[in-house]
Structures are given as C-alpha cells and as structure tokens.
Coordinates of C-alpha atoms in Angstrom, one line a residue:
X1 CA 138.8 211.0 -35.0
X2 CA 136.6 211.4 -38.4
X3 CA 138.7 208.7 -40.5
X4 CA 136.0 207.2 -42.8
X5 CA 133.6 210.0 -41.6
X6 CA 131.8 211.9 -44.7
X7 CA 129.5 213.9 -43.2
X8 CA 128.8 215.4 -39.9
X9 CA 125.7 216.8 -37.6
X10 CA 126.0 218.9 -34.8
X11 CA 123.8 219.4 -31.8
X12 CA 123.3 223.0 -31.0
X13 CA 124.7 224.0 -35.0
X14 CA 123.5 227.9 -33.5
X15 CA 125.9 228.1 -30.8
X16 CA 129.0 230.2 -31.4
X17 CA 131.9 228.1 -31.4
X18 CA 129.5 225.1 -32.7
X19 CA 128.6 227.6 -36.0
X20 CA 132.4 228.3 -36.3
X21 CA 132.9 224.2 -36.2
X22 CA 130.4 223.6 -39.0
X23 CA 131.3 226.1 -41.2
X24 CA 135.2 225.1 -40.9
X25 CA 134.0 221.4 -41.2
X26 CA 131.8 222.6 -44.7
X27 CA 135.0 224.2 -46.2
X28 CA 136.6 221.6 -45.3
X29 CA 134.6 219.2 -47.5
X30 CA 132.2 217.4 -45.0
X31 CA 128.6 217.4 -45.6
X32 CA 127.2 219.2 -42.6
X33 CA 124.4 219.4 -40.8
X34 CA 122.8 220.6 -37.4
X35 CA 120.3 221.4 -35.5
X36 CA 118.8 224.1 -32.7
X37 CA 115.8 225.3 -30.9
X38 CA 115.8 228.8 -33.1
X39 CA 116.5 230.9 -36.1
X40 CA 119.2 233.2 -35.2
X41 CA 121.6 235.1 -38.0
X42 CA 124.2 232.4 -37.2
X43 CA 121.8 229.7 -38.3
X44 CA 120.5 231.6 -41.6
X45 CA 124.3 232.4 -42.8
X46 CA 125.2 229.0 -42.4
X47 CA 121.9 227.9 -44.3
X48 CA 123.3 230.5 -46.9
X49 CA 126.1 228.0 -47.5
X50 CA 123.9 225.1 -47.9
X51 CA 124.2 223.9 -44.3
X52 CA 120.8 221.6 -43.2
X53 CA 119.2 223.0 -40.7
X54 CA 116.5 222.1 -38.4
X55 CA 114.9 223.6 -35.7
X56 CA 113.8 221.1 -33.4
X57 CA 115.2 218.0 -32.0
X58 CA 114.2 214.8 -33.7
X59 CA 115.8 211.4 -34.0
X60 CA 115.3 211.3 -38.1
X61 CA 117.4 214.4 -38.6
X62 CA 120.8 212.6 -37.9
X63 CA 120.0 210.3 -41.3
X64 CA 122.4 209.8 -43.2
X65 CA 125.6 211.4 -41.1
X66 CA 128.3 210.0 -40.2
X67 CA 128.9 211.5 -36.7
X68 CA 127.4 213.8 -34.2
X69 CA 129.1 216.7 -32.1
X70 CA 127.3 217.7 -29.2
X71 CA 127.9 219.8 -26.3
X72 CA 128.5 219.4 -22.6
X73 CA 125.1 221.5 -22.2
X74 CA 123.0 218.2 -24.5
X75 CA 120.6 216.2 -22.1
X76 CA 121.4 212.7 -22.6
X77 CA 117.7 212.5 -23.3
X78 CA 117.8 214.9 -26.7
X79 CA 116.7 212.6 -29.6
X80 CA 119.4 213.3 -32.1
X81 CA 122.6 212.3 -29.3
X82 CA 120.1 209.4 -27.9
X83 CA 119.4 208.0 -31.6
X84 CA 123.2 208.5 -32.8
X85 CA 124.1 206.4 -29.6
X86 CA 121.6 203.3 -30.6
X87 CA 123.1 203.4 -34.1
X88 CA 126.7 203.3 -33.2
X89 CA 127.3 207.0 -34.9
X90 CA 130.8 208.5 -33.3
X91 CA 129.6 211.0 -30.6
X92 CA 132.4 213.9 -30.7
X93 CA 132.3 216.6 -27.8
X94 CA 132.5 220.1 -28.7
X95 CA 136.0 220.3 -26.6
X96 CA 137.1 217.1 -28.1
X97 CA 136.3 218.3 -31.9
X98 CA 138.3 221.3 -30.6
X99 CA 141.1 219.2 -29.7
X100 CA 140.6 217.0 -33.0
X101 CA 140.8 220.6 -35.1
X102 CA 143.9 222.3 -33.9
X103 CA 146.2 219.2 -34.5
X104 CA 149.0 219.5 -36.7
X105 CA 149.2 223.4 -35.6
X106 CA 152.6 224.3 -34.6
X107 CA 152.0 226.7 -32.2
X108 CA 148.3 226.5 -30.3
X109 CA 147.4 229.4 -28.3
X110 CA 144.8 228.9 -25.7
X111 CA 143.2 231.8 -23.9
X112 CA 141.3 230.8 -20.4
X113 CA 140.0 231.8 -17.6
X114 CA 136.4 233.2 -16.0
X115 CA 136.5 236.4 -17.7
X116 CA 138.2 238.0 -20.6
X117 CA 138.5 234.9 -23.1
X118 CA 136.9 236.2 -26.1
X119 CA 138.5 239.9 -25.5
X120 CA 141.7 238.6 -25.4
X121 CA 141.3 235.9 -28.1
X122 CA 140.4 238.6 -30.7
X123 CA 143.2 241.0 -29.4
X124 CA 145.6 238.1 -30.2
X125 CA 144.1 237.5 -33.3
X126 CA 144.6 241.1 -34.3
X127 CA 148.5 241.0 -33.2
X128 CA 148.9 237.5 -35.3
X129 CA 146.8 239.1 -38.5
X130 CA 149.0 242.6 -38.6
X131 CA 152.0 240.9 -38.1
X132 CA 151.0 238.1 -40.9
X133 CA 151.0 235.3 -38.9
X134 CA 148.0 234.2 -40.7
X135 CA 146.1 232.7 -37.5
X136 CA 143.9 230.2 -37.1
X137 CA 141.4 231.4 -34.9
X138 CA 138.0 230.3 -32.7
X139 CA 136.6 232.3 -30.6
X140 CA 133.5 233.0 -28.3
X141 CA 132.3 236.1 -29.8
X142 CA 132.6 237.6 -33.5
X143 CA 135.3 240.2 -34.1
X144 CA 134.4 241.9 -37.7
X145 CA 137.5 242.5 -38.3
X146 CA 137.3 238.4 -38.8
X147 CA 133.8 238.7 -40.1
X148 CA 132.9 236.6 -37.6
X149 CA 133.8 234.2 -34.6
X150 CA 136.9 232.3 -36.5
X151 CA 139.3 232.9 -38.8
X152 CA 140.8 230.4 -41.3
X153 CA 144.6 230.9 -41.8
X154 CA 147.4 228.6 -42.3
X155 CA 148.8 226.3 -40.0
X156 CA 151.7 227.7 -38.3
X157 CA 149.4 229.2 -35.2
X158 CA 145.9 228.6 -33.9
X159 CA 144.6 230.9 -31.2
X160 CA 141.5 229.5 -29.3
X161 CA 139.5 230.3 -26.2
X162 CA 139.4 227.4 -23.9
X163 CA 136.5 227.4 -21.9
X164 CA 136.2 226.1 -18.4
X165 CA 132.4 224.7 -18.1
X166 CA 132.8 221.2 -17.3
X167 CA 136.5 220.5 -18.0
X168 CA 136.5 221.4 -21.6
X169 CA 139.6 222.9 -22.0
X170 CA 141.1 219.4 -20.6
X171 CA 140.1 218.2 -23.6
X172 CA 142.8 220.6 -25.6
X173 CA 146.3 220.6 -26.4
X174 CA 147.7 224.4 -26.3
X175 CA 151.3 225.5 -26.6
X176 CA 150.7 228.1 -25.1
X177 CA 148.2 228.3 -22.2
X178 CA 147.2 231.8 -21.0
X179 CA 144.8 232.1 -17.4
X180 CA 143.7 235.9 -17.0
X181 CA 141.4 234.6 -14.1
X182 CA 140.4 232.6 -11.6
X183 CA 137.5 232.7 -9.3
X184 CA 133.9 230.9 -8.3
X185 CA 131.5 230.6 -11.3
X186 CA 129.2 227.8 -13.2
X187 CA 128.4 226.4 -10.0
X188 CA 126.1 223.5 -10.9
X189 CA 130.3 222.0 -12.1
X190 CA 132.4 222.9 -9.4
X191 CA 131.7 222.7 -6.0
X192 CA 134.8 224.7 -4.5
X193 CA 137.4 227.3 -5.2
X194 CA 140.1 223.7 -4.9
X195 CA 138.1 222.1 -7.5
X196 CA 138.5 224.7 -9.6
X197 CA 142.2 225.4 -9.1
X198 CA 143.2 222.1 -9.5
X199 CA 141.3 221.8 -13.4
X200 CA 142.9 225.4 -14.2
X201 CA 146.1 223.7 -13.1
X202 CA 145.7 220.6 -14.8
X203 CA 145.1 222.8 -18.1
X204 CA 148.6 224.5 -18.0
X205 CA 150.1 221.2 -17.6
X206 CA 148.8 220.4 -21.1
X207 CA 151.7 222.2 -22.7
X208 CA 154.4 219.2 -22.1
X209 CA 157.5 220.1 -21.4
X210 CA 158.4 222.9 -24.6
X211 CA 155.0 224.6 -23.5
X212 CA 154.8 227.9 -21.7
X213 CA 152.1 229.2 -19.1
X214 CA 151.1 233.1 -19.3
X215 CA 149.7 233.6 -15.7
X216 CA 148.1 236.9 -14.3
X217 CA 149.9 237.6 -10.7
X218 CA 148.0 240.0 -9.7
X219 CA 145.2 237.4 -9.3
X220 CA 145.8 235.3 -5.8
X221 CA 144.0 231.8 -7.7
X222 CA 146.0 231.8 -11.2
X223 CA 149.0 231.9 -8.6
X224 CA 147.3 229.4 -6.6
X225 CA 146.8 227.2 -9.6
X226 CA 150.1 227.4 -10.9
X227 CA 151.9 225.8 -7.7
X228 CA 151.3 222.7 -9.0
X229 CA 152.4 223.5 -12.5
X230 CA 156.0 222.1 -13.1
X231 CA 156.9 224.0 -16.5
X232 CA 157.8 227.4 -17.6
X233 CA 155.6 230.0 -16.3
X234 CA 155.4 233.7 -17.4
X235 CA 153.9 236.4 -15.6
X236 CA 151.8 239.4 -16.4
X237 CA 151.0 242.2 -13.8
X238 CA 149.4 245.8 -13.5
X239 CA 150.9 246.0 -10.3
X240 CA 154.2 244.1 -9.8
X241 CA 157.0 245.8 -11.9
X242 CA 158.8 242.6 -11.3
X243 CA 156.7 240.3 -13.3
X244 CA 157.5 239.4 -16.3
X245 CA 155.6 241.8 -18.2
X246 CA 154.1 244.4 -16.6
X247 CA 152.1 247.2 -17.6
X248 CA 154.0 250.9 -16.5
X249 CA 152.0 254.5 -16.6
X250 CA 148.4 253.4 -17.2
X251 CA 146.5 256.5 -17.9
X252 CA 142.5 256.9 -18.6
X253 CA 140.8 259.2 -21.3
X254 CA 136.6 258.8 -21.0
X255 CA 137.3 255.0 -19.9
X256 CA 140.2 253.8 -22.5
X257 CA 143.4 253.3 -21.2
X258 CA 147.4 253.7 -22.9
X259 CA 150.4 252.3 -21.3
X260 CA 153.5 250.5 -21.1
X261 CA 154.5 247.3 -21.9
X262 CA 157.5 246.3 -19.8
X263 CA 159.2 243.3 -20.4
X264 CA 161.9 241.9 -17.3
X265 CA 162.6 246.1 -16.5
X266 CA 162.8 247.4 -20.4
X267 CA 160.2 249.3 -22.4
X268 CA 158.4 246.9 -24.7
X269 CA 155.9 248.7 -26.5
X270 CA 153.1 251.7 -25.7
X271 CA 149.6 250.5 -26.2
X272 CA 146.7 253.3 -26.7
X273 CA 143.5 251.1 -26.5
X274 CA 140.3 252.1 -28.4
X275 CA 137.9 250.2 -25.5
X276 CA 137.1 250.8 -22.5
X277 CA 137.9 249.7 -18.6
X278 CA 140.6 248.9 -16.9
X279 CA 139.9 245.0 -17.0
X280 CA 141.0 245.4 -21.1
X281 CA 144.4 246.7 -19.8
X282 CA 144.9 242.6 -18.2
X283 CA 143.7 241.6 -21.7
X284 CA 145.7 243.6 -23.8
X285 CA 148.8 242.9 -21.5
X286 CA 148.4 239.5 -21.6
X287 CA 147.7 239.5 -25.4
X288 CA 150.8 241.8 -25.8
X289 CA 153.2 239.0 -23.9
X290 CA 151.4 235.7 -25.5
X291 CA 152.4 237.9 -28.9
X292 CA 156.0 238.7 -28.1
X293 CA 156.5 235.1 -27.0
X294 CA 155.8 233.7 -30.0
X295 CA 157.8 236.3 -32.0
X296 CA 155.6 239.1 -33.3
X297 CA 157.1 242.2 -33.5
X298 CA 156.1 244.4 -31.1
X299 CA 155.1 247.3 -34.2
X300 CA 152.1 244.8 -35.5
X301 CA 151.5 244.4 -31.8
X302 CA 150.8 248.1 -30.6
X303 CA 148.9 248.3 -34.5
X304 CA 147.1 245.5 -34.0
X305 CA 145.3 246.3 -30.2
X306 CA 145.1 249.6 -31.3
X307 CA 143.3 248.9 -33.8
X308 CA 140.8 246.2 -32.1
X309 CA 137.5 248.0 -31.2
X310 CA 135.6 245.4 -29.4
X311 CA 134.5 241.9 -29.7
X312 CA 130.6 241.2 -30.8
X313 CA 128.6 242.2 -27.1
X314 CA 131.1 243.4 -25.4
X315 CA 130.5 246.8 -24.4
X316 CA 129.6 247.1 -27.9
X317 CA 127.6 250.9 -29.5
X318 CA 124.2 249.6 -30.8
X319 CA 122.6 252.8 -31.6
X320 CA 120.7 255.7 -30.4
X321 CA 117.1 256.1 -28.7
X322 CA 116.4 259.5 -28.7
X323 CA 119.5 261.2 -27.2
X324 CA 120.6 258.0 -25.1
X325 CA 123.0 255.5 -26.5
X326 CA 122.5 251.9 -26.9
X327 CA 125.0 249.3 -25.5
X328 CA 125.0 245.4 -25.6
X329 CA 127.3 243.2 -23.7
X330 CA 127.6 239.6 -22.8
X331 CA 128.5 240.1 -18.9
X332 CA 126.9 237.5 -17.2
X333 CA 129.1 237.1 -14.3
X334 CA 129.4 239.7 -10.8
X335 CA 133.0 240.4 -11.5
X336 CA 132.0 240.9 -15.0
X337 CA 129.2 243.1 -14.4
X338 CA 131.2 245.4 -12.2
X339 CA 134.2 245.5 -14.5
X340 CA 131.3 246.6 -17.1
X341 CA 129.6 249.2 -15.6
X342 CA 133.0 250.9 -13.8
X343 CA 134.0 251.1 -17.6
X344 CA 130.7 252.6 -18.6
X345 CA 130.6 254.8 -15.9
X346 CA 133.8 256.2 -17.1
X347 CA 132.9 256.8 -20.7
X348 CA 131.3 260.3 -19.6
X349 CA 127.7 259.5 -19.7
X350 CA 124.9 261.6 -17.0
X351 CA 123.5 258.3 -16.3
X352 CA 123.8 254.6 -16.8
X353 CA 120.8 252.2 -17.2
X354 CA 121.6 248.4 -16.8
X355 CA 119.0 246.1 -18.4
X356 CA 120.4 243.2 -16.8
X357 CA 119.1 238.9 -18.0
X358 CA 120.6 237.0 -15.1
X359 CA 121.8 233.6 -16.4
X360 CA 120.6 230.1 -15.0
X361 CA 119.1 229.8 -11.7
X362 CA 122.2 228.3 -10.1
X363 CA 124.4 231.1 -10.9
X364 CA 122.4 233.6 -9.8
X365 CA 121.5 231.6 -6.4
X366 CA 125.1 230.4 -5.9
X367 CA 126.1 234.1 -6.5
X368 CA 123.2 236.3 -5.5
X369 CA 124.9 238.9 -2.8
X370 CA 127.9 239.3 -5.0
X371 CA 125.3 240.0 -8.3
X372 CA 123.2 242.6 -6.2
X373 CA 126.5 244.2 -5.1
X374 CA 127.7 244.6 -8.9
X375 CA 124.3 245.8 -10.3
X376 CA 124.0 248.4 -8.0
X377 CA 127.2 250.1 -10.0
X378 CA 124.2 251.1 -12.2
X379 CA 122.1 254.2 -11.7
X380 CA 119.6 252.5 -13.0
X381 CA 119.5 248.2 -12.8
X382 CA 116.6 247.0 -14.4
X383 CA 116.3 243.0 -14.2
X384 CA 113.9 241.2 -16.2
X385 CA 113.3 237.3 -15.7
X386 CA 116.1 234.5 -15.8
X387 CA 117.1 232.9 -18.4
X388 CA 117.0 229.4 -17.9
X389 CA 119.3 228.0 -20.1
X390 CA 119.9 224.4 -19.6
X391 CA 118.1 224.5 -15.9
X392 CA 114.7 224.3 -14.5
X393 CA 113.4 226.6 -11.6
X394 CA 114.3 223.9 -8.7
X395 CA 116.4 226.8 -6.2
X396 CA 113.8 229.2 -5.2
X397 CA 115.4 231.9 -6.7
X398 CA 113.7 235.0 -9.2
X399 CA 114.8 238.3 -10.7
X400 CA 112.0 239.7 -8.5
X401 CA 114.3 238.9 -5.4
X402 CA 117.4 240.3 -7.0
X403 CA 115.9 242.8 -7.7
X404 CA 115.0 243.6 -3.9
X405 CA 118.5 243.1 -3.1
X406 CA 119.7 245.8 -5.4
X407 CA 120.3 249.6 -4.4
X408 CA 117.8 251.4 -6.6
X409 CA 116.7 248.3 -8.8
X410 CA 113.2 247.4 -10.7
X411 CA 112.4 244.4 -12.0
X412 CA 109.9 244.2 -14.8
X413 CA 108.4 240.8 -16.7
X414 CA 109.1 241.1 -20.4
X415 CA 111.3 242.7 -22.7
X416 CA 108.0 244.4 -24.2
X417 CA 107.3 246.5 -20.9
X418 CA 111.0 247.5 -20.7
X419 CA 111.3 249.2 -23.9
X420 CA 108.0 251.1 -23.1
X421 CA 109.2 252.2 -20.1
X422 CA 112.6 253.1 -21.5
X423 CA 111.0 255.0 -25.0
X424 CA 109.7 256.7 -21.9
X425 CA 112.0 258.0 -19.3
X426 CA 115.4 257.6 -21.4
X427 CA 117.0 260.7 -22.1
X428 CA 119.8 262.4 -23.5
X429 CA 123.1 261.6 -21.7
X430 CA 121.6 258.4 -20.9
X431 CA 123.9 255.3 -21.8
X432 CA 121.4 251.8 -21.7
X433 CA 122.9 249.1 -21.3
X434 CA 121.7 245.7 -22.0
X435 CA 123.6 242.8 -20.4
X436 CA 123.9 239.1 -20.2
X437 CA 124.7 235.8 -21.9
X438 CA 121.0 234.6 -23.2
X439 CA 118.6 236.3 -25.6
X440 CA 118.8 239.9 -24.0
X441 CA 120.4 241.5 -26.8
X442 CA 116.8 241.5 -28.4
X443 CA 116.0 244.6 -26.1
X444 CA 118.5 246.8 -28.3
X445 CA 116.5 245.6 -31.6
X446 CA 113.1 246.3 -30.0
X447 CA 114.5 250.0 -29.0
X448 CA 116.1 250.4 -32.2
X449 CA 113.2 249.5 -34.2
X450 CA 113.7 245.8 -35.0
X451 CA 112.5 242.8 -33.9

C-alpha cells in the first residue's frame, strides 16, 4: 500500500486512532504530517515528536507527501483530500491503513460492536501485557497503563477496535472477531436493524476458515447476525450457563462487580473488577474468553482485568468541586447513557448530575425518545447544545426539545453558564457527570480550574 511512499499526511492528525496512526507511522520512519481544525493535547505531543501540524485545511499543506489518509467523516470538498486527488497522491482510508498496519500479525484481535469497544480493547490489552504477549494495540480511548491509545509490541498479536461507522471494519482482517453488541445507531449510515446485521455479519466472516467469532448470546442481533456466519463461533453469556463461557455468581460492591468465569461447565477463573456497572461484566467476560482462546493463562488474565481501572472518559474520576466529585465519560449513545448512569447510581453517591453534549443532529432525532428515556436515569440531566460534528442543523431537532422530553431536565446554552450554576448548587455527595463524544469534557476543566 505505501511501497515507494516516504512520507505521509493525515486528514484529521487529532483524532484518536488517526494520532495513534501517525505516531506508529513516525517510529516507523515516515515523515509525517497532518492536519485538524484545533489544538488538543494529542496534537501538541505529536508536535513534541516533530510531527507538522496545521490547523486549518489548505491545499498547500499536503506538499511534499507522498500520501494522504483521511477519514470516512472528510467532505469530499476538504482541500487537502481534493488537492491530493488532482495530483494523483494515494488516498488511504483510516480503516484501510488499519488493514494495511496489522498485516504480517499472526494473531489479529478485533473488538466490535455499538458499545464497549475501547473497554474491552484495553481489558485485552491488559491480559496480553501481564501475560507477555507483548501486544500490538489501537484503540479508541487511551489506557495509561499504555500511555496512551496504542501500544507497540511485537508481532505475534494485534488487538484493535473495529469500528462500525460506515463499514470500516470491512476493511479489516481479524483472526479473531469479537461482537459485544448490536443494535440501531449512526443513523445517517444505516437505514435498518437488516442493514446493520448483515455488515456485522459480513465482518465475522473476515476470519476465513482458521478464524473464530466471540459472540454475546445474551444479545438477540449478535445472534441474529451470526446466522449467516459459516465458521466457528464462541459464545459468551451472563445468563445462559450453557454458552460457551459464561459468567457464574456476579456479585456488586458500590457498582464493581466479581464473578466467575465458566468455561463449557468448569470454573475458569474469578474476576474482581475495579470499574463499575454491570455492562463491564460483558466486557471483561468477553475479554476473559478472546484471552483464553488465544492461550493466555488464565493467572495474567484475572491480574490483568483486575488491574485495569478504566479507559480515558469512561466513567473516569476527574476531581473534586467542593464536596462533589467530577466524572467524564464518552457515552454518547441511549444504551450507553443508561448503562452509565445505572453504574453511577450504584457507586453510592446522594445525587447524580448528568451534563449531557448530545452528538450530531441525526442521532439525537433518529433516537430522541430512547435518549430522553436514558437521561432521565439522572437526578439531575442537564443538556447543553449539540454538537454538530460532521452535520448541519437540517432535522429540526435542539437540546432545548430534549430537554422537554426529559423527567426533571434543564437545558442551558454554554458550557460557561453551566459551571456557574453548578459552582452553585453542587454539593457534597454530589457525583457530576459530564457525558458525550464531542468537546464536553471541557466542562470538568472549567470546574476544576482549567481551561
């Protein structure tokens, strides 16, 4: 794919799988370069390394490179992808450069489905690392026990998320292919719960014929999905004890959860979690199979998720304002939200205030009962104004609205007003909660102190 290729830009350098991309590419000897609309602490530790930066769009910044990578989320009409096209530069997808990196691995791990990816990417990751399987690892969120989003290890195993939006993980080549869930999301891509189904299925058919499936059957879709999937299929289960592996004598203490790992009727392991809700038990079960399967003992397993303490925004302790903790997560989803707050709710807390960024307007239109539903979980949802993301406000729809359609919500206009009102009210035995998958984590700097 980059035979002849020196250098490389990519579109979108501040994303964090495109970060992860450019930094492997760097050590990896390419010039690199990229660009994105702001300064975020990806972008200025990847300057650190003497990464080109730019932030802006502009057809002269691709100078010089000898191919672009670009997202599925690029206009056509961005200047860099238009100007790389005229010139006959190699345009790379991010799913294909996935593809492209993870050849020559012999075993690739991929971790899909709506929710739980980056959770249960890192929990593998922390199985592979105890047990020395030196992993290769990109993921969606940074684990700091990786210092970061990906991990560079040899080239026995490569554990990635492979992310649904538009078909990406079609693009991939996984061993190993693990669906936690399936259900209706990014609905300016799929038009139906069939649609969906059929590309989930289509992705566990990328193993060949050695490959292996790890499918959640508690979950009526993944089952759904896996109809039409010809090769070996595993199961995982919190309900069924006969699945393949199934998780036996689940008990709660303020929201984290231990329990058994059964595999075909025998005791596996017992894994005490240190984060919260029941939706980590499905991640740490289907973490704990995907290990044993490919031959890690089960010892560096329970270490290894016992030892994990949360992927960057999810769920994740910012600080304190006043007597009320801070909490940032990336839920940007109804099934998501819910699974959030439940776990929240049962980390012992008086009160818990959700400071919720919906994400693109067709999300939240396409799912607007089901996101008033999960917000009203929250004692206290506050929603401030969409984030747009790649969209335009064409659907008619506003945080104002959801906000009317949530038991006991507000909305409020800026991030500024918000941390007013909550220096305010917040007390102690409050746990605030920011939530969602654009720039809403800047509330917990503002209530913190930064900026």
């Amino acid at each position: 794919m980059l035979e002849g290729c020196g250098s490389i830009f990519f579109i979108g350098i501040g994303g964090i799988t495109m970060s992860s991309f450019a930094h492997i590419s760097h050590i990896r000897g390419y010039r690199v370069g990229g660009s994105d609309r702001t300064e975020t602490e990806l972008t200025d530790r990847l300057a650190e390394y003497g990464i080109e930066i730019f932030y802006s769009h502009d057809a002269s910044h691709i100078e010089g490179y000898d191919a672009v990578v670009y997202t599925v989320a690029v206009s056509p009409d961005n200047p860099e992808y238009k100007a790389a096209l005229s010139r006959g530069i190699p345009c790379i997808s991010r799913a294909d450069f996935l593809g492209y990196l993870m050849t020559g691995y012999k075993r690739r791990v991929g971790v899909s489905g709506m929710h739980g990816k980056s959770t249960c990417t890192s929990m593998c990751a922390m199985a592979f690392v105890e047990a020395g399987g030196d992993p290769t690892v990109v993921s969606g969120a940074e684990l700091s026990a990786m210092g970061g989003a990906y991990r560079i290890g040899g080239h026995d195993n490569f554990v990635f998320e492979a992310c649904e939006y538009m078909d990406s993980f079609l693009d991939f080549n996984p061993t190993v292919a693990v669906v936690l869930n399936i259900e209706m999301d990014h609905v300016d891509y799929f038009s139906s719960m069939a649609q969906i189904r059929r590309s989930f299925s289509a992705y566990m058919t990328l193993t060949g014929q050695d490959g292996v499936a790890i499918i959640n059957a508690d979950d009526e879709n993944v089952m759904l999905a896996a109809k039409f999937f010809g090769g070996r299929k595993v199961t995982f289960s919190t309900k069924d004890p006969s699945a393949d592996y199934s998780a036996a004598n689940i008990v709660f203490d303020m929201g984290r959860a231990e329990f058994d790992v059964v595999r075909s009727g025998a005791f596996a392991a017992h894994i005490k979690l240190s984060v919260p809700g029941a939706h980590n038990v499905y991640n740490a079960l289907a973490a704990a199979a995907c290990a044993i399967l490919c031959g890690i003992p089960s010892g560096a397993i329970v270490t290894g998720l016992g030892n994990f303490r949360g992927a960057k925004r999810r769920l994740e302790f910012k600080g304190k304002l006043g007597g009320a903790d801070v909490y940032d997560d990336y839920a940007h989803h109804p099934t998501e939200i819910a699974a959030t707050l439940d776990a929240a709710r049962q980390m012992g807390y008086d009160r818990v205030i959700c400071v919720y960024q919906p994400h693109t307007y067709s999300r939240t239109k396409g799912l607007f009962d089901e996101f008033a539903a999960a917000l009203g979980k929250a004692d206290l949802p506050i929603l401030c104004d969409i984030y747009a993301a790649r969209e335009t406000d064409t659907l008619g729809v506003s945080s104002e609205l959801l906000a009317k359609a949530t038991r006991g919500a507000v909305y409020m206009e800026s991030f500024d007003r918000i941390a007013d009102y909550l220096r305010e009210h917040a007390r102690t035995g409050d746990l605030i909660l920011t939530m969602g998958a654009g720039d809403i984590a800047k509330l917990a700097g503002l209530l913190l102190g930064g900026k």
